PDB file of C-alpha atoms in Angstrom:
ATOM      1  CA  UNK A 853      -0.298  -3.080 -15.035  1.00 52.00           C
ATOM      2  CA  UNK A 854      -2.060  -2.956 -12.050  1.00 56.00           C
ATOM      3  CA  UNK A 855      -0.572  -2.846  -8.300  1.00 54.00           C
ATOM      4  CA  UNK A 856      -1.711  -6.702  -7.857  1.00 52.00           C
ATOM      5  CA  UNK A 857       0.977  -7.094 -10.693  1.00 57.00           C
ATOM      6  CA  UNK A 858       3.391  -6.353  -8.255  1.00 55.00           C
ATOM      7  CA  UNK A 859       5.087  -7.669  -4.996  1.00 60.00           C
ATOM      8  CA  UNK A 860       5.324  -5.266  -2.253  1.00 67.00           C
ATOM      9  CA  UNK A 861       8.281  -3.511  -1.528  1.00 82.00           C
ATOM     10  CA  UNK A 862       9.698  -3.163   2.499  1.00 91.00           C
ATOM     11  CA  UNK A 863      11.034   0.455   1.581  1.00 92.00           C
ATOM     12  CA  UNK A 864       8.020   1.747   0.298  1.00 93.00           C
ATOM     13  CA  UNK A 865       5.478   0.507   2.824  1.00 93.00           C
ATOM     14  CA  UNK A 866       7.982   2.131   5.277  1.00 95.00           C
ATOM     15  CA  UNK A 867       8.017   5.571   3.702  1.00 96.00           C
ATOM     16  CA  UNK A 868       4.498   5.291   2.931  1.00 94.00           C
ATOM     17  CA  UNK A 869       4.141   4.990   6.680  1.00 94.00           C
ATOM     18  CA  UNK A 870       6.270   7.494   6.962  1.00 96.00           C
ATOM     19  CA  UNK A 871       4.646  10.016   4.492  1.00 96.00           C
ATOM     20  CA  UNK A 872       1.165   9.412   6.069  1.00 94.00           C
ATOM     21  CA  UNK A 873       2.180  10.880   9.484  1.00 95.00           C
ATOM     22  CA  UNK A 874       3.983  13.711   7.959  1.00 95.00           C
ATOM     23  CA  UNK A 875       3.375  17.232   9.309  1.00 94.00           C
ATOM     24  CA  UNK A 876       4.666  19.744   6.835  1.00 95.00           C
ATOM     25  CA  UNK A 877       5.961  20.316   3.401  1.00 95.00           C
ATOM     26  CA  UNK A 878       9.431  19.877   4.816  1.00 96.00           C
ATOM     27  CA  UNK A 879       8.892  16.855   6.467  1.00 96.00           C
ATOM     28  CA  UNK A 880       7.364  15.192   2.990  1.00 97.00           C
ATOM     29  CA  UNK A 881      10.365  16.243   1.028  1.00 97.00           C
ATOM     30  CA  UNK A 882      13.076  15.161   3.303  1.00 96.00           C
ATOM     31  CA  UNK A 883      11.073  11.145   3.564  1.00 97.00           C
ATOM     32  CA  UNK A 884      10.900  11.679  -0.412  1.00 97.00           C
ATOM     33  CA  UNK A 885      14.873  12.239  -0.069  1.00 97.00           C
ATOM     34  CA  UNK A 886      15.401   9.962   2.306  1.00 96.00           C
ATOM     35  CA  UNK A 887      13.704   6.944   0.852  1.00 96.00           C
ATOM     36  CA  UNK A 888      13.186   7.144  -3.148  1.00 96.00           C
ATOM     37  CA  UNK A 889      16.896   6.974  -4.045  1.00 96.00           C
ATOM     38  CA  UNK A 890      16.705   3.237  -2.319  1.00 95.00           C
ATOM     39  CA  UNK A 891      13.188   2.255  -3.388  1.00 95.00           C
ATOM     40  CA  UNK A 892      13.873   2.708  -7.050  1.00 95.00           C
ATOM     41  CA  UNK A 893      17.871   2.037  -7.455  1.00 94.00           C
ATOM     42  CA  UNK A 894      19.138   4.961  -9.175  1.00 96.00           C
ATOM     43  CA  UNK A 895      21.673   7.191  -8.910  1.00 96.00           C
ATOM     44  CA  UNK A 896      20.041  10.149  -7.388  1.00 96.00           C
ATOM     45  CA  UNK A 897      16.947  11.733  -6.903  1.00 97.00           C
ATOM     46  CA  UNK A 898      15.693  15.098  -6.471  1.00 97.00           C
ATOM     47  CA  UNK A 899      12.119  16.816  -5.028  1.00 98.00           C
ATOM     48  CA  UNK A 900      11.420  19.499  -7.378  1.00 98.00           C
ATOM     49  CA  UNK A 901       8.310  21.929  -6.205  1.00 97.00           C
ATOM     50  CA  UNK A 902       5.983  23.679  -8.229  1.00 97.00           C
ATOM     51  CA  UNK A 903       6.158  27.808  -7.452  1.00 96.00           C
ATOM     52  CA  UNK A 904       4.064  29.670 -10.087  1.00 94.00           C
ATOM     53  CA  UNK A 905       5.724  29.534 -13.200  1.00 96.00           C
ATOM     54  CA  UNK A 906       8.894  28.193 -12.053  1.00 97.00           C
ATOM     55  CA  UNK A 907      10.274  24.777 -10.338  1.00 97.00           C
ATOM     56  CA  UNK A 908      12.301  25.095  -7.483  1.00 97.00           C
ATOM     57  CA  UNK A 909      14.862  22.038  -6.646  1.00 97.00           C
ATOM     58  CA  UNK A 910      14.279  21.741  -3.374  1.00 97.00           C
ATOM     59  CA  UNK A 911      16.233  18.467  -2.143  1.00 97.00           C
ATOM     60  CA  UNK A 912      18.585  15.586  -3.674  1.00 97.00           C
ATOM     61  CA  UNK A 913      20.612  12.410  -2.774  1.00 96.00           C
ATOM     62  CA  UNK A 914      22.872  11.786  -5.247  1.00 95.00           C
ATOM     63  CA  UNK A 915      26.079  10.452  -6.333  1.00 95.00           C
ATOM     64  CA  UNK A 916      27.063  14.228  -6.918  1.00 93.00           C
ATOM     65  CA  UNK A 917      25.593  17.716  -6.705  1.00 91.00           C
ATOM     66  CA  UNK A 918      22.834  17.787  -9.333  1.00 93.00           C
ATOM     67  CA  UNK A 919      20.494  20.979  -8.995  1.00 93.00           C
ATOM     68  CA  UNK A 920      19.695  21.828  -5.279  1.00 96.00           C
ATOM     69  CA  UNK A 921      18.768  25.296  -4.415  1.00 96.00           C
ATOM     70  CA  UNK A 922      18.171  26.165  -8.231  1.00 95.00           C
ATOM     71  CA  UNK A 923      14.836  27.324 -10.023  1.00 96.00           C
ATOM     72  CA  UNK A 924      14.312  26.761 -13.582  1.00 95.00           C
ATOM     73  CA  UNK A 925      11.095  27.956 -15.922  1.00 96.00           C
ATOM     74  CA  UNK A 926       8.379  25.489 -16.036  1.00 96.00           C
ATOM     75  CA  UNK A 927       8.571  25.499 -19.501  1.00 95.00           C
ATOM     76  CA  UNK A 928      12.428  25.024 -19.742  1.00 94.00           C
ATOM     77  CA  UNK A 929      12.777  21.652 -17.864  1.00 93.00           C
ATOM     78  CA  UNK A 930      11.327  17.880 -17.392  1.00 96.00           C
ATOM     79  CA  UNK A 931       9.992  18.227 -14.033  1.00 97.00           C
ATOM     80  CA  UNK A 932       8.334  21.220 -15.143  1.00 97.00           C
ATOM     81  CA  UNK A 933       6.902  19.437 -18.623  1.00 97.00           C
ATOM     82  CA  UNK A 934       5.674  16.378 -16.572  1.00 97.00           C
ATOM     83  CA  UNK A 935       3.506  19.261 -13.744  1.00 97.00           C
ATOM     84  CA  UNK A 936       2.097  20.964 -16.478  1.00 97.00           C
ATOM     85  CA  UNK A 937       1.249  17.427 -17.974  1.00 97.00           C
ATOM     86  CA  UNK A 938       0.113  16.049 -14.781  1.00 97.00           C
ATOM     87  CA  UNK A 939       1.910  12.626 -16.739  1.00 97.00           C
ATOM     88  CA  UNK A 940       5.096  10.514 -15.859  1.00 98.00           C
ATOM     89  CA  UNK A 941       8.299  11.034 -18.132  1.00 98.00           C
ATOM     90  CA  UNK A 942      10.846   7.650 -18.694  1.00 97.00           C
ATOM     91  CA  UNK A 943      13.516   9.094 -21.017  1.00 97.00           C
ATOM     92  CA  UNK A 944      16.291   6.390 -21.389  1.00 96.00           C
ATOM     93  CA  UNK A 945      18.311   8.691 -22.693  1.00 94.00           C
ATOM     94  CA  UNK A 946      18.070  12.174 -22.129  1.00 95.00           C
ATOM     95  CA  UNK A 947      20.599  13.383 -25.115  1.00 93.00           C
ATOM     96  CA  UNK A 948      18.058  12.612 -27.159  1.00 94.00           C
ATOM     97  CA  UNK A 949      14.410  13.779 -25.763  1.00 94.00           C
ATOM     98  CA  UNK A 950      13.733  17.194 -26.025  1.00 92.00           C
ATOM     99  CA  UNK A 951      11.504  17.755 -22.959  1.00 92.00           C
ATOM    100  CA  UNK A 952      15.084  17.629 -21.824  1.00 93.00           C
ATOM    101  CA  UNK A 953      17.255  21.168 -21.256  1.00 90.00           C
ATOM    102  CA  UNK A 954      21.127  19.165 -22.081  1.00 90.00           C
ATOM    103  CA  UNK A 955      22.841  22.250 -20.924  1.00 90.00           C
ATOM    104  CA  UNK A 956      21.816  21.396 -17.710  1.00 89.00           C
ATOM    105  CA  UNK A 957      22.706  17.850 -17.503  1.00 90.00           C
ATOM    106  CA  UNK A 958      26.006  18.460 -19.594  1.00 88.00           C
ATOM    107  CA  UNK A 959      27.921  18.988 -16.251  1.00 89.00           C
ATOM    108  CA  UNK A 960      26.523  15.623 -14.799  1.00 91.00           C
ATOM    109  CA  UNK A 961      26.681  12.282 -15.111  1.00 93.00           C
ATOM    110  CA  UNK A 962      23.441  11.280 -15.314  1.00 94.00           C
ATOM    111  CA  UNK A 963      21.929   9.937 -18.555  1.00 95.00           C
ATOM    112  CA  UNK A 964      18.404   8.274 -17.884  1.00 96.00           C
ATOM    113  CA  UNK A 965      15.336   9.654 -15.699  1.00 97.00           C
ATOM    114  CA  UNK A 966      11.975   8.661 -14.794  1.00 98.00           C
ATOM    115  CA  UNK A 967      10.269  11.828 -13.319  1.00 98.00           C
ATOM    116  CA  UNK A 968       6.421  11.661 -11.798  1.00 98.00           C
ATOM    117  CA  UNK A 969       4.316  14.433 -10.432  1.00 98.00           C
ATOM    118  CA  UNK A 970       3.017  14.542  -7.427  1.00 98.00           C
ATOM    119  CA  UNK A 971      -0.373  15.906  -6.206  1.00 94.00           C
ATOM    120  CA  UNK A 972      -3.019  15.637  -9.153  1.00 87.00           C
ATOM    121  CA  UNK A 973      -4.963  16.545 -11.183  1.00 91.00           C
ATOM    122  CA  UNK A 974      -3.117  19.804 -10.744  1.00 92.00           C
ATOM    123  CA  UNK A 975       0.489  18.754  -9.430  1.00 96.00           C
ATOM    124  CA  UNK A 976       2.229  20.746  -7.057  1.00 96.00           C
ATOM    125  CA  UNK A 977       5.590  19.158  -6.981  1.00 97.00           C
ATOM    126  CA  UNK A 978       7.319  15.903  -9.119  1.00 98.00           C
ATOM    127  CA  UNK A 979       9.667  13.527  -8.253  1.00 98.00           C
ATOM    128  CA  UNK A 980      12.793  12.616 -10.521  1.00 98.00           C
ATOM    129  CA  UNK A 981      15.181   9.726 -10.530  1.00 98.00           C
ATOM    130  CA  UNK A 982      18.524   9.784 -12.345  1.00 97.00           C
ATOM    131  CA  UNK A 983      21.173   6.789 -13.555  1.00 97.00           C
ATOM    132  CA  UNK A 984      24.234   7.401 -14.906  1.00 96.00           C
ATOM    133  CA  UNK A 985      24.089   4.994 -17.471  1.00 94.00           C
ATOM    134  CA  UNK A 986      21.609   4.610 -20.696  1.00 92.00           C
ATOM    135  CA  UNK A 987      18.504   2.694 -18.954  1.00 90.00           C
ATOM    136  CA  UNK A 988      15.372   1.714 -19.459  1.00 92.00           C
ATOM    137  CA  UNK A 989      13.800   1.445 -15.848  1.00 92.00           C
ATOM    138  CA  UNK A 990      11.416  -1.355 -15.536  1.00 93.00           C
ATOM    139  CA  UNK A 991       7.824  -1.231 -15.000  1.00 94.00           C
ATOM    140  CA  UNK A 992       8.288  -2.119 -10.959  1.00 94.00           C
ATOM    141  CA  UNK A 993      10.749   0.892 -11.139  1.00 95.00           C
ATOM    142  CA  UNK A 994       8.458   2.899 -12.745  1.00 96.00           C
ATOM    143  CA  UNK A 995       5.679   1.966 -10.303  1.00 95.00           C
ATOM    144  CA  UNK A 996       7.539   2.339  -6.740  1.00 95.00           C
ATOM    145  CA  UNK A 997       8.207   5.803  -7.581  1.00 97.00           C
ATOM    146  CA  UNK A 998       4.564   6.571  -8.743  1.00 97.00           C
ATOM    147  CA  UNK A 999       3.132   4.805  -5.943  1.00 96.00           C
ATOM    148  CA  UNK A1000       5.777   7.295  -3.450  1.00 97.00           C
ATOM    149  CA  UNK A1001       4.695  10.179  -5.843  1.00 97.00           C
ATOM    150  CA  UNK A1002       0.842   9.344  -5.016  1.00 96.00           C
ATOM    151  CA  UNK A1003       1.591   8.631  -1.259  1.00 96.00           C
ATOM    152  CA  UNK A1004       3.165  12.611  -1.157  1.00 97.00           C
ATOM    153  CA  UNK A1005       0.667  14.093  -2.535  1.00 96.00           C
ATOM    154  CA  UNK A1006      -2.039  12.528  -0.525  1.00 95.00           C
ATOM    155  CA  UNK A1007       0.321  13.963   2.493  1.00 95.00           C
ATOM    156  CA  UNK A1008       0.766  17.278   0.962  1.00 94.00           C
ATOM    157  CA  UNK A1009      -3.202  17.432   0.388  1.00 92.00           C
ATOM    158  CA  UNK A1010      -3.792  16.714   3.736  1.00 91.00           C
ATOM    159  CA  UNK A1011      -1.589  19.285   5.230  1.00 87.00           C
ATOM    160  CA  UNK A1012      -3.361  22.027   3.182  1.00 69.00           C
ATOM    161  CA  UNK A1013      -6.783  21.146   2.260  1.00 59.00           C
ATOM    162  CA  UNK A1014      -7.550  24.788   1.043  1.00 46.00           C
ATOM    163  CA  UNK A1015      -4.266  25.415  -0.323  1.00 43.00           C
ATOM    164  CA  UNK A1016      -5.419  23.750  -3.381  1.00 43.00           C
ATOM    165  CA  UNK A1017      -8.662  25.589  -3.555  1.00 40.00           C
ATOM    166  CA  UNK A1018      -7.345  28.956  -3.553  1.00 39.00           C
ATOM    167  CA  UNK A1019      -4.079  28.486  -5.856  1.00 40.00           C
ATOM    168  CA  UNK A1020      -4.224  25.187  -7.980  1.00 43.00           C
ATOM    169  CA  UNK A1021      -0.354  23.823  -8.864  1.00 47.00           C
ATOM    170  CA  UNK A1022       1.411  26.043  -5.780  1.00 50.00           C
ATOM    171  CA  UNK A1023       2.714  25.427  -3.050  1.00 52.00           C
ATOM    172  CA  UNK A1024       1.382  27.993  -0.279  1.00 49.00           C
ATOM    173  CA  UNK A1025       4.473  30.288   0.603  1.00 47.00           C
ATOM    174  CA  UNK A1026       5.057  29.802   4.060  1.00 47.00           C
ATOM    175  CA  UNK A1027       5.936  26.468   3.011  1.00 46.00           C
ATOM    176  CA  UNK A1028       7.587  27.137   0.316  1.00 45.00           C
ATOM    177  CA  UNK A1029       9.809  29.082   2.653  1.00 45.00           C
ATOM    178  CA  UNK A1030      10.101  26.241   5.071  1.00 45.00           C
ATOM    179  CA  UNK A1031      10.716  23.724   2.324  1.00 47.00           C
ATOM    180  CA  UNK A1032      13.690  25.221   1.331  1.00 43.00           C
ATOM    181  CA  UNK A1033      17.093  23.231   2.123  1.00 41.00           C
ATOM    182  CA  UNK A1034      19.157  24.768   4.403  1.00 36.00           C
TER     183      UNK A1034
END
Protein backbone atom coordinates (compact mmCIF):
# COMPACT_ATOMS: atom_id res chain seq x y z
CA UNK A 1 0.00 0.00 0.00
CA UNK A 2 1.03 3.25 -0.65
CA UNK A 3 0.70 6.48 1.74
CA UNK A 4 -2.26 7.82 -0.67
CA UNK A 5 -3.93 4.55 0.73
CA UNK A 6 -4.16 6.20 3.81
CA UNK A 7 -5.89 9.15 5.68
CA UNK A 8 -3.68 11.32 7.62
CA UNK A 9 -3.33 11.04 11.10
CA UNK A 10 -3.40 14.51 13.61
CA UNK A 11 -0.76 12.72 15.96
CA UNK A 12 1.63 11.96 13.49
CA UNK A 13 1.74 15.18 11.48
CA UNK A 14 2.26 16.68 15.00
CA UNK A 15 5.26 14.58 15.96
CA UNK A 16 6.48 14.70 12.56
CA UNK A 17 6.57 18.43 13.18
CA UNK A 18 7.93 17.78 16.12
CA UNK A 19 10.76 15.37 15.01
CA UNK A 20 11.80 17.78 12.17
CA UNK A 21 12.88 20.57 14.60
CA UNK A 22 14.57 18.22 16.88
CA UNK A 23 18.08 19.06 18.13
CA UNK A 24 19.65 15.97 19.57
CA UNK A 25 19.42 12.28 19.96
CA UNK A 26 17.61 12.91 23.21
CA UNK A 27 15.21 15.13 22.00
CA UNK A 28 14.18 12.43 19.03
CA UNK A 29 13.73 9.68 21.52
CA UNK A 30 11.71 11.42 24.09
CA UNK A 31 8.97 12.80 20.81
CA UNK A 32 9.30 8.94 19.76
CA UNK A 33 8.12 8.26 23.55
CA UNK A 34 5.97 10.80 23.77
CA UNK A 35 3.90 10.31 20.68
CA UNK A 36 4.08 6.56 19.18
CA UNK A 37 2.28 4.87 22.10
CA UNK A 38 -0.91 7.20 20.93
CA UNK A 39 -0.34 7.15 17.17
CA UNK A 40 -0.43 3.41 16.92
CA UNK A 41 -2.77 2.21 20.03
CA UNK A 42 -0.78 -0.22 21.82
CA UNK A 43 0.16 -0.93 25.00
CA UNK A 44 3.61 0.41 25.18
CA UNK A 45 6.40 1.32 23.24
CA UNK A 46 9.99 1.46 23.61
CA UNK A 47 13.15 3.37 21.58
CA UNK A 48 15.74 0.83 21.38
CA UNK A 49 19.33 2.26 19.97
CA UNK A 50 21.80 0.56 18.06
CA UNK A 51 25.49 0.57 20.08
CA UNK A 52 27.92 -1.79 18.26
CA UNK A 53 26.91 -5.13 18.78
CA UNK A 54 24.41 -4.53 21.34
CA UNK A 55 20.83 -2.63 21.66
CA UNK A 56 20.40 -0.42 24.35
CA UNK A 57 16.59 0.31 25.61
CA UNK A 58 16.76 3.63 25.90
CA UNK A 59 13.03 4.91 26.64
CA UNK A 60 9.34 3.39 27.12
CA UNK A 61 5.66 4.32 27.87
CA UNK A 62 3.99 1.53 28.90
CA UNK A 63 1.35 -0.02 30.87
CA UNK A 64 4.30 -1.45 33.07
CA UNK A 65 8.09 -1.49 33.24
CA UNK A 66 9.19 -3.39 30.12
CA UNK A 67 13.09 -3.06 29.44
CA UNK A 68 14.40 0.54 30.13
CA UNK A 69 17.98 1.00 30.94
CA UNK A 70 18.80 -2.67 29.70
CA UNK A 71 21.18 -3.81 26.75
CA UNK A 72 20.70 -7.01 25.07
CA UNK A 73 23.03 -8.71 22.08
CA UNK A 74 21.97 -7.78 18.69
CA UNK A 75 21.70 -11.14 17.89
CA UNK A 76 19.61 -12.18 21.00
CA UNK A 77 16.52 -9.90 20.49
CA UNK A 78 13.77 -8.47 17.85
CA UNK A 79 14.84 -5.00 17.76
CA UNK A 80 18.19 -6.19 17.20
CA UNK A 81 17.01 -8.90 14.26
CA UNK A 82 14.89 -6.13 12.54
CA UNK A 83 18.58 -3.41 12.59
CA UNK A 84 20.56 -5.99 11.28
CA UNK A 85 17.66 -6.63 8.71
CA UNK A 86 17.08 -3.08 8.06
CA UNK A 87 13.11 -4.79 7.72
CA UNK A 88 9.89 -4.33 9.90
CA UNK A 89 8.86 -7.33 12.27
CA UNK A 90 4.68 -7.88 12.98
CA UNK A 91 4.71 -10.97 15.24
CA UNK A 92 1.06 -11.51 16.48
CA UNK A 93 2.19 -13.61 18.80
CA UNK A 94 5.47 -13.60 20.13
CA UNK A 95 5.31 -17.25 21.99
CA UNK A 96 5.59 -18.50 18.89
CA UNK A 97 8.29 -16.51 16.56
CA UNK A 98 11.64 -17.18 17.26
CA UNK A 99 13.27 -13.83 16.40
CA UNK A 100 11.68 -13.54 19.79
CA UNK A 101 13.97 -14.10 23.25
CA UNK A 102 10.46 -15.44 25.61
CA UNK A 103 12.57 -15.25 28.66
CA UNK A 104 12.42 -11.79 28.32
CA UNK A 105 8.85 -11.20 27.74
CA UNK A 106 7.87 -14.06 30.28
CA UNK A 107 7.70 -11.39 33.10
CA UNK A 108 5.35 -9.11 30.95
CA UNK A 109 2.25 -8.88 29.66
CA UNK A 110 2.73 -8.16 26.38
CA UNK A 111 1.99 -10.69 23.61
CA UNK A 112 2.04 -8.96 20.06
CA UNK A 113 4.73 -6.39 18.54
CA UNK A 114 5.33 -4.58 15.47
CA UNK A 115 8.99 -3.30 15.65
CA UNK A 116 10.58 -0.93 12.65
CA UNK A 117 14.06 0.39 12.30
CA UNK A 118 14.88 3.55 12.06
CA UNK A 119 17.63 5.28 9.98
CA UNK A 120 18.36 3.11 6.74
CA UNK A 121 19.91 1.46 4.83
CA UNK A 122 22.08 0.90 7.87
CA UNK A 123 19.65 1.51 10.97
CA UNK A 124 20.83 3.04 13.95
CA UNK A 125 17.96 2.61 16.27
CA UNK A 126 14.17 0.71 15.88
CA UNK A 127 11.06 1.40 17.23
CA UNK A 128 8.77 -1.34 18.96
CA UNK A 129 5.14 -1.41 19.89
CA UNK A 130 3.66 -3.93 22.32
CA UNK A 131 -0.24 -5.20 23.10
CA UNK A 132 -1.08 -7.30 25.64
CA UNK A 133 -3.33 -9.32 23.83
CA UNK A 134 -2.79 -11.77 20.61
CA UNK A 135 -3.09 -9.06 17.62
CA UNK A 136 -2.65 -8.66 14.35
CA UNK A 137 -2.02 -4.79 13.89
CA UNK A 138 -3.50 -3.47 10.78
CA UNK A 139 -1.82 -2.15 7.84
CA UNK A 140 -2.60 1.77 9.02
CA UNK A 141 -0.95 0.52 12.32
CA UNK A 142 1.75 -0.83 10.67
CA UNK A 143 2.24 2.31 8.56
CA UNK A 144 1.98 5.23 11.33
CA UNK A 145 4.77 3.68 13.06
CA UNK A 146 6.96 3.28 9.86
CA UNK A 147 6.14 6.59 8.69
CA UNK A 148 7.38 7.95 12.69
CA UNK A 149 10.32 5.42 12.22
CA UNK A 150 11.26 7.24 8.76
CA UNK A 151 10.51 10.79 10.18
CA UNK A 152 13.42 9.86 13.17
CA UNK A 153 15.76 8.86 11.19
CA UNK A 154 15.62 11.68 8.77
CA UNK A 155 16.07 13.78 12.25
CA UNK A 156 18.78 11.65 13.53
CA UNK A 157 20.59 11.99 9.97
CA UNK A 158 20.38 15.46 10.10
CA UNK A 159 21.84 15.95 13.47
CA UNK A 160 24.95 13.93 12.44
CA UNK A 161 25.58 13.98 8.85
CA UNK A 162 29.12 12.38 9.29
CA UNK A 163 28.20 10.21 12.02
CA UNK A 164 27.03 7.82 9.50
CA UNK A 165 30.07 8.10 7.35
CA UNK A 166 32.54 7.23 9.84
CA UNK A 167 30.58 4.34 11.86
CA UNK A 168 27.56 2.90 9.82
CA UNK A 169 24.62 1.39 12.41
CA UNK A 170 26.03 3.56 15.70
CA UNK A 171 25.07 5.98 17.36
CA UNK A 172 28.10 8.51 18.00
CA UNK A 173 28.89 8.26 21.86
CA UNK A 174 28.39 11.52 23.14
CA UNK A 175 24.95 10.87 22.29
CA UNK A 176 24.70 7.80 23.24
CA UNK A 177 25.63 9.20 26.61
CA UNK A 178 23.07 11.93 26.41
CA UNK A 179 20.39 9.58 25.17
CA UNK A 180 20.41 7.69 28.09
CA UNK A 181 17.20 8.00 30.49
CA UNK A 182 17.82 9.45 33.54
Amino acid sequence: MSAADFLPDDGLVRATGRLAVACSLPDVVSILRETARDIVGSDGVAVVLREGGFCFYAAEDAIEPLWRGRRFPLTACISGWVMLNDETAVIPAIEFDPRVPIEAYRTTSMRSLVMVPIGSPEPIAALGAYWCTSVIPDDMTVYRLEMLARQAGAALASLHPHAQARRPGAVPPSDREAGRPA
